[in-house]
XYZ file of C-alpha atoms in Angstrom:
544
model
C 11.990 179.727 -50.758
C 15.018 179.983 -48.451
C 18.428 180.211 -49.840
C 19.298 176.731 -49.259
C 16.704 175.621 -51.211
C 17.198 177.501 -53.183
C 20.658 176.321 -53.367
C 19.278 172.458 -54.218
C 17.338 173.294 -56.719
C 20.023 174.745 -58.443
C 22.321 171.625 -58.178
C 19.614 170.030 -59.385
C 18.912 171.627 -62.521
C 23.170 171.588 -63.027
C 22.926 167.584 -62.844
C 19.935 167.272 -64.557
C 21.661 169.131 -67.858
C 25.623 167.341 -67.064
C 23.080 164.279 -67.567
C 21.663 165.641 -70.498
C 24.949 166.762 -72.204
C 26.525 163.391 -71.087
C 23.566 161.608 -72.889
C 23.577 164.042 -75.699
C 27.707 163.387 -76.420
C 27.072 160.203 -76.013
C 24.700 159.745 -78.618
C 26.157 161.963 -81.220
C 29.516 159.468 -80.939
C 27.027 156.493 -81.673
C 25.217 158.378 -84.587
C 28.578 159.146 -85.904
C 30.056 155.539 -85.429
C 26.813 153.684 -86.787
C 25.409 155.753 -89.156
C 27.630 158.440 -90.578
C 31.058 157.408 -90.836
C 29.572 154.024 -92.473
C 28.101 156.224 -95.091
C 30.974 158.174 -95.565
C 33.279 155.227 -95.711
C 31.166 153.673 -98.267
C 30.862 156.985 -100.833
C 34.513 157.203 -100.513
C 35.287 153.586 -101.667
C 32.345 154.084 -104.286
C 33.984 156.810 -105.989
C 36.412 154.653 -106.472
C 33.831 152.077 -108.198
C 34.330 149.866 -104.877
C 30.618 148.202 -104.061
C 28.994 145.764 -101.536
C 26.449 144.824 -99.454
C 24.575 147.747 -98.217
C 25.840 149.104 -94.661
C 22.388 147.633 -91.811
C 22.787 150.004 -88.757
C 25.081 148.770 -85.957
C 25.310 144.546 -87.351
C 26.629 145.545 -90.852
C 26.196 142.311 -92.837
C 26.670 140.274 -90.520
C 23.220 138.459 -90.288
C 23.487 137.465 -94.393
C 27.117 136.435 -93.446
C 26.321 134.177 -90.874
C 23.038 132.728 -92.958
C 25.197 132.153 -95.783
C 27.812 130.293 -93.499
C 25.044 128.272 -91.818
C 23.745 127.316 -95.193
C 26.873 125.759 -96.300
C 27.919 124.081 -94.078
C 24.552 122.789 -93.328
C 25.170 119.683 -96.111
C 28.444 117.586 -97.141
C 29.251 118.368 -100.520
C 30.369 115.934 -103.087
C 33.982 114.729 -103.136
C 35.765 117.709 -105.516
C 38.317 120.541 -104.602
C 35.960 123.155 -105.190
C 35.314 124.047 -101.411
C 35.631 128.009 -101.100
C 31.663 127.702 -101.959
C 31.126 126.100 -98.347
C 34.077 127.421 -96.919
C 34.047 131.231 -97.596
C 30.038 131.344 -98.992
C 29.757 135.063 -98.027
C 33.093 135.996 -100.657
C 32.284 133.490 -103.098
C 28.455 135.020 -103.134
C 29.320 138.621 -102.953
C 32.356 138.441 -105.428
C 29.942 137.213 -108.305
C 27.574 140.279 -107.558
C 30.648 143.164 -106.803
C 33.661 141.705 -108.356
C 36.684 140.530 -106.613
C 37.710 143.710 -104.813
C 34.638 144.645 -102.476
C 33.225 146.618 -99.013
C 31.698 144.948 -96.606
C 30.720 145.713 -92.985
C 31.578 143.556 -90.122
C 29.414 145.413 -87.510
C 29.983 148.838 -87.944
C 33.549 148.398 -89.175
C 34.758 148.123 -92.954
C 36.141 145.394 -94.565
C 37.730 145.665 -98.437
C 38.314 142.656 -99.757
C 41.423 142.233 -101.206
C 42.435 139.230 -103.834
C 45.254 140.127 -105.782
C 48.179 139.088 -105.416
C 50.356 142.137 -105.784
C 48.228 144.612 -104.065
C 48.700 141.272 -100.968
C 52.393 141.572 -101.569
C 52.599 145.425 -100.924
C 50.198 145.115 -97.948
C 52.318 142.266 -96.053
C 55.824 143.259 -97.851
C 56.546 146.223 -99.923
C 54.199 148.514 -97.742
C 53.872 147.253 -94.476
C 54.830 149.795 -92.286
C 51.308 151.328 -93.385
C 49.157 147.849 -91.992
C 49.431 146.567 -88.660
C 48.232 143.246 -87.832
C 44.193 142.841 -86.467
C 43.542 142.502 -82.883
C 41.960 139.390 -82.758
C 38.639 139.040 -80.683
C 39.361 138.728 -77.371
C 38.716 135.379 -76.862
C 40.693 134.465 -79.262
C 43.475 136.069 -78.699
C 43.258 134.440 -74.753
C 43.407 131.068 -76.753
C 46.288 132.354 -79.249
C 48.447 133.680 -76.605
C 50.048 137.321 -76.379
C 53.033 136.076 -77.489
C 54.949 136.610 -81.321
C 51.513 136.018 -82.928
C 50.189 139.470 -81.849
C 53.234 141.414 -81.120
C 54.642 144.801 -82.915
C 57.632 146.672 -83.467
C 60.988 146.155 -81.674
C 59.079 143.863 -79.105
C 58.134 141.697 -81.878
C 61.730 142.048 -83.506
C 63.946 141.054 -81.038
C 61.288 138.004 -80.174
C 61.307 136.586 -83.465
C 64.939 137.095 -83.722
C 65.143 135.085 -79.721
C 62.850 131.993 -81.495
C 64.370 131.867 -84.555
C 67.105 129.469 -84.187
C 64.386 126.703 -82.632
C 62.738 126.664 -86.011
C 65.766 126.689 -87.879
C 65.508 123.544 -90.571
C 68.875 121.992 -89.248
C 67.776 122.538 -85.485
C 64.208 120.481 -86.436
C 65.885 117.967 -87.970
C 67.451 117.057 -84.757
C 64.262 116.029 -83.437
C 63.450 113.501 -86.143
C 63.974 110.764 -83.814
C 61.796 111.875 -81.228
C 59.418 112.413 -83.743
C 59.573 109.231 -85.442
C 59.262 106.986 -81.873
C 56.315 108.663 -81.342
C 55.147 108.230 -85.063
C 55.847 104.600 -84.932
C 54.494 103.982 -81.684
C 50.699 105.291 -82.704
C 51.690 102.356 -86.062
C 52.123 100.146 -83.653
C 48.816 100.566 -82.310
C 47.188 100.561 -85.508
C 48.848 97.552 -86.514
C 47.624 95.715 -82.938
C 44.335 97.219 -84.123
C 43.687 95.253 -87.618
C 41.820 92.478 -88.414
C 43.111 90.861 -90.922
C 45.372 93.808 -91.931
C 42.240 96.106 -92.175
C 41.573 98.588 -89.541
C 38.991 101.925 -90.111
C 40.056 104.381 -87.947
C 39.111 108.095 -87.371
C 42.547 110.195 -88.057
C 41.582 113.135 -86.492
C 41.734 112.180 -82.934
C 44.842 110.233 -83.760
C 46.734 112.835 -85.219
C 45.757 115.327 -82.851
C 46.856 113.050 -79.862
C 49.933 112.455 -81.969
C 50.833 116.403 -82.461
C 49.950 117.085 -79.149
C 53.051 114.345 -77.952
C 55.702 115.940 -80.185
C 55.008 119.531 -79.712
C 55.435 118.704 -75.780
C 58.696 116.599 -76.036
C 60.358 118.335 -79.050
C 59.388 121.877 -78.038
C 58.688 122.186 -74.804
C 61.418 119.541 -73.622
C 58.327 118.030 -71.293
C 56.741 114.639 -70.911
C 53.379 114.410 -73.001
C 51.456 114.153 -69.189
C 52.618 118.155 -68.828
C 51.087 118.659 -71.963
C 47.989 116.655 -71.930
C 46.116 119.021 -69.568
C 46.854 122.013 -71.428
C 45.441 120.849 -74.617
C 42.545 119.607 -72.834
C 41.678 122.619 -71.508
C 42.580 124.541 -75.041
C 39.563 122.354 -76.619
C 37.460 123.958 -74.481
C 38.488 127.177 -75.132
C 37.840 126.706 -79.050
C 34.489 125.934 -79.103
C 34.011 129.597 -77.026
C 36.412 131.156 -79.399
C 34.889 129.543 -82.691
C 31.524 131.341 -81.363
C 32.982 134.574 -81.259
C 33.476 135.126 -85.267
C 30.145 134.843 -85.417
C 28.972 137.714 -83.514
C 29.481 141.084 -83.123
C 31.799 142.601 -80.616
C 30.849 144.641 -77.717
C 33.690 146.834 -76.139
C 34.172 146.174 -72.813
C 31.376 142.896 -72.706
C 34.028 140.416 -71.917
C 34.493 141.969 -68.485
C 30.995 141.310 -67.481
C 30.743 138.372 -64.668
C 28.133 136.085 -67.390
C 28.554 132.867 -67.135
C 30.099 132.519 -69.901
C 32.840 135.401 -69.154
C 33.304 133.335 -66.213
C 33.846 129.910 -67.629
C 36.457 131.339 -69.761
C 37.887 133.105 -67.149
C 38.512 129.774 -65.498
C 39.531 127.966 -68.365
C 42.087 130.781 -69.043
C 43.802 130.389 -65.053
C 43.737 126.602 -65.104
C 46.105 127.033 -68.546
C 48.327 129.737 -66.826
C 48.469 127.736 -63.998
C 49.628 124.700 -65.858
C 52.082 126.895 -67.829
C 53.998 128.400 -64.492
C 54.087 125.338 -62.854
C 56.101 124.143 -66.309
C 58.380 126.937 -66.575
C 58.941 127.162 -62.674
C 60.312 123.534 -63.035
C 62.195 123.598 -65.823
C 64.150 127.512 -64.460
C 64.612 125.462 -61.357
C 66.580 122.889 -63.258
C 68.416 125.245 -65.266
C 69.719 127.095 -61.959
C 70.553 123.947 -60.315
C 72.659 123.368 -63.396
C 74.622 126.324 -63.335
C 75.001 126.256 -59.289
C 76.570 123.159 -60.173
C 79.105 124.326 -62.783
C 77.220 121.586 -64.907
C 75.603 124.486 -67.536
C 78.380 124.383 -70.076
C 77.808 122.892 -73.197
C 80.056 119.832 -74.472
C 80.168 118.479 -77.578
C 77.597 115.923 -76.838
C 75.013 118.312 -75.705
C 75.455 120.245 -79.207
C 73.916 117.699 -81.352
C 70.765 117.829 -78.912
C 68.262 120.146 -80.391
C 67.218 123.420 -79.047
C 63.605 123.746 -77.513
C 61.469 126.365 -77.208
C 61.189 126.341 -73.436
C 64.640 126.513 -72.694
C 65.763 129.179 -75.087
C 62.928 131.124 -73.313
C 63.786 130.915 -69.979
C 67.618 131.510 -71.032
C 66.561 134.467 -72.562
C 64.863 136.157 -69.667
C 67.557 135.185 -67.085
C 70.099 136.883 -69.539
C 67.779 139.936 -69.526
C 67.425 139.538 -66.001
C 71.507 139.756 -65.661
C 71.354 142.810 -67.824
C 68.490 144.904 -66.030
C 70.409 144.256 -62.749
C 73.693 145.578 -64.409
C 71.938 148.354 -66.225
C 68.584 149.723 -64.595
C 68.920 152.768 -67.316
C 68.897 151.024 -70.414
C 64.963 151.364 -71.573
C 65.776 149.297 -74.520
C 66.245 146.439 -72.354
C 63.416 146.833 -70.269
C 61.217 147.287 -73.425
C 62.377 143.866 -74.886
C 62.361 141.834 -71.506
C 61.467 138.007 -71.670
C 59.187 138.063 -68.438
C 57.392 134.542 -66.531
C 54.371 136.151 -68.098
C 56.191 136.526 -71.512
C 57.091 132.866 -71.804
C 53.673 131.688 -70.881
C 51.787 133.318 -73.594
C 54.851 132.259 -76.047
C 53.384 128.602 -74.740
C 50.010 129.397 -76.068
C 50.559 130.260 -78.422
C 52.766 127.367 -79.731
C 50.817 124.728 -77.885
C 47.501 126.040 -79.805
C 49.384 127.115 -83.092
C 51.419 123.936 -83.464
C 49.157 121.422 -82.804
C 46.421 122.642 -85.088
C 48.288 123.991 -88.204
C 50.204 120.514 -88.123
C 47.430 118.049 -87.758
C 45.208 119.499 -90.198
C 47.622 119.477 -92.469
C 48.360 115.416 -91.643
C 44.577 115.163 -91.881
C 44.364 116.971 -95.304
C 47.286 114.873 -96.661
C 45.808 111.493 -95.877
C 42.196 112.603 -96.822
C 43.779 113.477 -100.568
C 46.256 110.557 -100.788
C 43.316 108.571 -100.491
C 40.967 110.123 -103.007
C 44.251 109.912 -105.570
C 45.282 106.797 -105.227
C 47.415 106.927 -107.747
C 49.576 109.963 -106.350
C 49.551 108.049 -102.766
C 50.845 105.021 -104.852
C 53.790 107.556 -106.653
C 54.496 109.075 -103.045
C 54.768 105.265 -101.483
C 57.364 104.220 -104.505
C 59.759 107.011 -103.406
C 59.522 106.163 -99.849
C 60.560 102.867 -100.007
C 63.265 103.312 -102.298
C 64.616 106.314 -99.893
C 63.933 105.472 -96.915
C 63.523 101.639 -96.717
C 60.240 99.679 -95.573
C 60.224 100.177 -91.640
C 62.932 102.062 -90.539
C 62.487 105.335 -89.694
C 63.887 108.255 -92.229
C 66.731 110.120 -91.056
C 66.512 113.928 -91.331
C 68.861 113.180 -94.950
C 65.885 110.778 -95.772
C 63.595 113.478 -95.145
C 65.211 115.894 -97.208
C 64.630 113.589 -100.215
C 61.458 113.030 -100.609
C 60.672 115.378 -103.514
C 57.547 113.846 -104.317
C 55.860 114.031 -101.019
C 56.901 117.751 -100.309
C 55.200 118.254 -103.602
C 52.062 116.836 -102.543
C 52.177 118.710 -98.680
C 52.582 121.644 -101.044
C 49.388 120.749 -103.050
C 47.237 120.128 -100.319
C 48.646 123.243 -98.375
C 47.046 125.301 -101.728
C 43.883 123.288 -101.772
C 43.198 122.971 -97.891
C 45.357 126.263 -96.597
C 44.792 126.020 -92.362
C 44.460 129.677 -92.712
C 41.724 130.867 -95.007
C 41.715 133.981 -94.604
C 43.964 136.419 -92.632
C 42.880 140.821 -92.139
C 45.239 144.007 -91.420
C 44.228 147.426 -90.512
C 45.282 150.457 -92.013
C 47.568 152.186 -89.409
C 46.817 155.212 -91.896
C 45.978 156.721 -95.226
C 47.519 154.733 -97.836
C 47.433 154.478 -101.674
C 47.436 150.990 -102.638
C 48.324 149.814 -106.314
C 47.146 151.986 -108.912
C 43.959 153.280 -108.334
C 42.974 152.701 -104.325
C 43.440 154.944 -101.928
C 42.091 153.763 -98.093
C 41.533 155.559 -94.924
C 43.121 154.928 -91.563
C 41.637 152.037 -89.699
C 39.946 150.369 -93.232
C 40.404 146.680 -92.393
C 41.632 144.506 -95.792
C 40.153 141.230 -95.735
C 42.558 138.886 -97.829
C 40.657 135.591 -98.367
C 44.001 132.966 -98.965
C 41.863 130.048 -100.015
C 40.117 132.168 -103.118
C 43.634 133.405 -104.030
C 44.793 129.768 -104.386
C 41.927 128.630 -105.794
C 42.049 131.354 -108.436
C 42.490 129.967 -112.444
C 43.765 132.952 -113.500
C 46.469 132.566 -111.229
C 47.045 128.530 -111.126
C 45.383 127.794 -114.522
C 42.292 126.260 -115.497
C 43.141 123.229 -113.423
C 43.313 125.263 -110.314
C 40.497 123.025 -108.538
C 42.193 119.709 -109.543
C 44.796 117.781 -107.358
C 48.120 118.033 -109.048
C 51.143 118.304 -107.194
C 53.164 118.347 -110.702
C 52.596 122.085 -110.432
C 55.205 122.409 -107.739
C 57.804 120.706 -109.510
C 60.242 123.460 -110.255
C 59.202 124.922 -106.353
C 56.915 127.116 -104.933
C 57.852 130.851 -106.286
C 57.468 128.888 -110.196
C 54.134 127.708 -109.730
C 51.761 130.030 -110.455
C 51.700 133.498 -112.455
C 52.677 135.864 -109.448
C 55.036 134.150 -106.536
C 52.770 135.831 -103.775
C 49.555 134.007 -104.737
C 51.015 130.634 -102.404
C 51.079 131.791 -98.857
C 49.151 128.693 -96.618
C 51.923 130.307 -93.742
C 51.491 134.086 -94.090
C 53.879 136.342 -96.385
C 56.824 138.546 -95.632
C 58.438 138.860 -92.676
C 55.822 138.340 -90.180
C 55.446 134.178 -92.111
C 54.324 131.920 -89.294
C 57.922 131.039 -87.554
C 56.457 127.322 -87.108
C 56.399 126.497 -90.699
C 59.027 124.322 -91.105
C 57.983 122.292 -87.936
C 54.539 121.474 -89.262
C 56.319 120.648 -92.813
C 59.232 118.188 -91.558
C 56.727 116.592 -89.222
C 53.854 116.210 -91.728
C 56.529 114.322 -94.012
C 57.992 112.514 -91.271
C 54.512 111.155 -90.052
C 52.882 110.671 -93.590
C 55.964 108.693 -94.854
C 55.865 106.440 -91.857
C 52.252 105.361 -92.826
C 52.995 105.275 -96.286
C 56.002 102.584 -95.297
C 53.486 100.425 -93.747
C 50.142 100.924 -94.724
C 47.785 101.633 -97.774
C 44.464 103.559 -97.288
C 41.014 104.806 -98.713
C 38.251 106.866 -97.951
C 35.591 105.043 -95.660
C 32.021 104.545 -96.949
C 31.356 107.048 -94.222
C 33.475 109.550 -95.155
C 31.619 112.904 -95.776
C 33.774 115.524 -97.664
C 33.163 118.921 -95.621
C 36.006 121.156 -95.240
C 34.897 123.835 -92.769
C 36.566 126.397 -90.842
C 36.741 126.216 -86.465
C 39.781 128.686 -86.272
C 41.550 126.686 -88.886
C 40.533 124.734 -91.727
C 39.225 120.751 -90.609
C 36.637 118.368 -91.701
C 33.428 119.262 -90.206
C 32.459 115.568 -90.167
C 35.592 113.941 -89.250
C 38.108 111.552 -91.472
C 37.358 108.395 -91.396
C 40.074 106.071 -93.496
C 40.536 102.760 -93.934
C 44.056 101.675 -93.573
C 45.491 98.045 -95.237
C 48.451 96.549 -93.879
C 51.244 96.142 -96.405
């Protein structure tokens, strides 16, 4: 054998063992992430007399959590409160085998259950430099936006602090008469509708279409055409979101050219698309103004309210301005409103605000007619507020104790949230007894926290809005256990928005209209991101 030969062969046998050591490291990381860190994980949180499900290699539990979501939501369910059954089956099953406080395994990652109300007030207050918030599946966090929702630290900070003043109650009471025009123009409709003062009409689509027309005008400052297409194209992106929570994840999958990787894609550059050509339009106008000297506020202007868009795009010429002026400052640079900045903010708002606000309309009307004796109470107080057609002013608004009771109710009952997770960010001791490794996820499940008797009382699955009538922090046993919005300081900014408009569009009906469940109204609260009604919401509505 000649040298160079020689020479090959040894090459050969080099790459043959890189391969082998390559295959070898590689498989020693997967026996350690599927097999023996679950097994560690799980004696550690048994020693602390923490049990669950047993760990299956690489899925976890997730095939007996998706069988027992299948299974109930498979049938409607008769018309009580009692829904975490069918809505959370897999922590209303394991809870009565492992108590409230449990392990399970979400692929090969850990989940502890978490139901308390003060160990969920030192995660999201007292302690919350130790959590950080979970990185949503990817998917899903396309649909959400990268926007507030998902950022950290002084990014997050000076963002929230930059949005604030939109959702400020006094701001969002300016736009009560946007609001009500296009309230009382879907009443119209329904009113043309009726026969004889009777119409049955399907509220979801209705309220959708109507949340969709006041998040564009009020916060985005645009016609309800701009805004039509991006919703549109958000529906789609749902259903291929929704899909997502019930699978595992696969690092690295969504970058493969599938076809359904490639549909999302699309859907994803058709929004951003939509989005720039938005923003692009509305900076233009801005810098025409101030070419024009005409950017100065007068007096008249003031009472206008703020919108989302604007404040936005203000915010990143200012930063603009202050990078030119000071190309050292890294702070500056770190909290920079970019074009790309301001269309995930839209997202996120476009997706956040319309769903959160018209499931809770949809929630409200669906309970006001099963109780029609509260709907009755709640009409009363209207009228003798507010009048019989006009629409409330934000003062009217402000008075209606009795309906912000019931939105409060329903909120407990029907949370749009029903469950939120964090991630350890590191070892932490939490209440008492627990002590939880870095990168543990805690699993807080808000709808069996505010279904809870021990917390509400034994009438904790009954509709009773009396509960709320010394406010929220008074109305159960620990002030933490009502949080359809979050807790602490990361509290979903859009809050008040979904409230005042919720009020604003349910006290409009109540002005005109009485309503009941339709025959074919099936009571089946399920979850598609947020909480909805699986079958729809059929209600028929009686002209006063």
């Amino acid at each position: 054998m000649d040298q160079e030969e020689e020479k090959r062969m040894m090459m050969k046998s080099l790459w043959a063992n890189v391969v082998v050591l390559v295959a070898i490291v590689i498989v020693a990381k997967l026996v350690v992430q599927l097999w023996w860190r679950p097994r560690k994980v799980a004696n550690h949180f048994s020693k602390q007399g923490i049990k669950g499900p047993p760990y299956q290699f690489f899925i976890g539990n997730m095939k007996e959590l998706v069988d027992l979501m299948q299974k109930a939501s498979s049938q409607p369910m008769t018309l009580t409160h009692n829904v975490l059954p069918r809505v959370l089956p897999f922590y209303h099953h394991w809870k009565k085998i492992y108590g409230a406080t449990y392990l399970i395994w979400f692929g090969p990652t850990p989940r502890l259950t978490v139901a308390d109300p003060g160990l969920i007030r030192e995660i999201y207050s007292t302690k919350s430099e130790f959590y950080e918030k979970y990185e949503s599946h990817p998917l899903v966090r396309k649909l959400e936006g990268n926007g507030l929702v998902h950022l950290n630290g002084e990014k997050w900070a000076h963002r929230r602090k930059t949005l604030s003043p939109i959702f400020h109650i006094e701001n969002l009471k300016l736009m009560i008469p946007i609001m009500g025009k296009s309230v009382a123009h879907m009443l119209d409709k329904w009113s043309m509708m009726s026969n004889s003062g009777k119409v049955e009409l399907e509220i979801s689509e209705w309220f959708q279409n109507l949340t969709e027309e006041v998040i564009t005008r009020t916060i985005f400052g645009a016609s309800f055409d701009h805004g039509k297409k991006i919703y549109q194209l958000q529906a789609k992106q749902i259903i291929f979101a929704a899909e997502s929570f019930q699978k595992v994840f696969f690092p690295g999958y969504r970058f493969l050219p599938t076809k359904r990787n490639r549909t999302t894609w699309k859907l994803d550059r058709e929004i951003e698309t939509s989005l720039m050509k938005l923003i692009s339009h509305r900076k233009e106008s801005l810098l025409e103004k101030r070419r024009g000297g005409l950017e100065e506020e007068n007096e008249e202007e003031e009472e206008c309210h703020k919108d989302l868009l604007d404040v936005l795009i203000r915010a990143s010429l200012k930063r603009e301005n202050n990078n030119n002026n000071n190309n050292n400052n890294n702070n500056s640079r770190k909290t920079r409103i970019t074009e790309n900045d301001i269309v995930e903010e839209c997202k996120s708002f476009f997706f956040a605000g319309k769903h959160t606000t018209s499931n809770l309309m949809i929630w409200t009307s669906i309970l006001l007619a099963m109780h029609p004796q509260w709907q009755q109470l709640a009409r009363e107080e209207v009228m003798r507020v507010c009048g019989a057609r006009d629409i409330p002013t934000k003062d009217d608004v402000s008075n209606l104790k009795t309906l912000t009771m019931i939105i409060y109710e329903v909120l407990r009952l029907y949370p749009p949230v029903v469950a939120s997770i964090r991630r350890t960010k590191k070892e932490v001791d939490l209440g008492d007894h627990l002590n939880i490794k870095k990168g543990t996820e805690l699993l807080i499940p808000i709808l069996a926290v505010h279904h809870d008797p021990t917390i509400w009382g034994p009438d904790a699955l009954e509709f009773n809005p009396t509960r709320f009538s010394q406010g929220v922090s008074r109305a159960a046993t620990h002030p933490t256990a009502y949080m359809p919005f979050g807790v602490g300081g990361r509290q979903c900014i859009g809050q008040n928005l979904a409230l005042l408009q919720a009020k604003l569009a349910i006290a409009m009906i109540l002005q005109r209209f009485t309503f009941d469940l339709s025959p074919n109204y099936k009571h089946a609260p399920t979850v598609l991101m947020l909480l909805y009604p699986q079958f729809g919401a059929p209600i028929i509505f009686r002209s006063l």
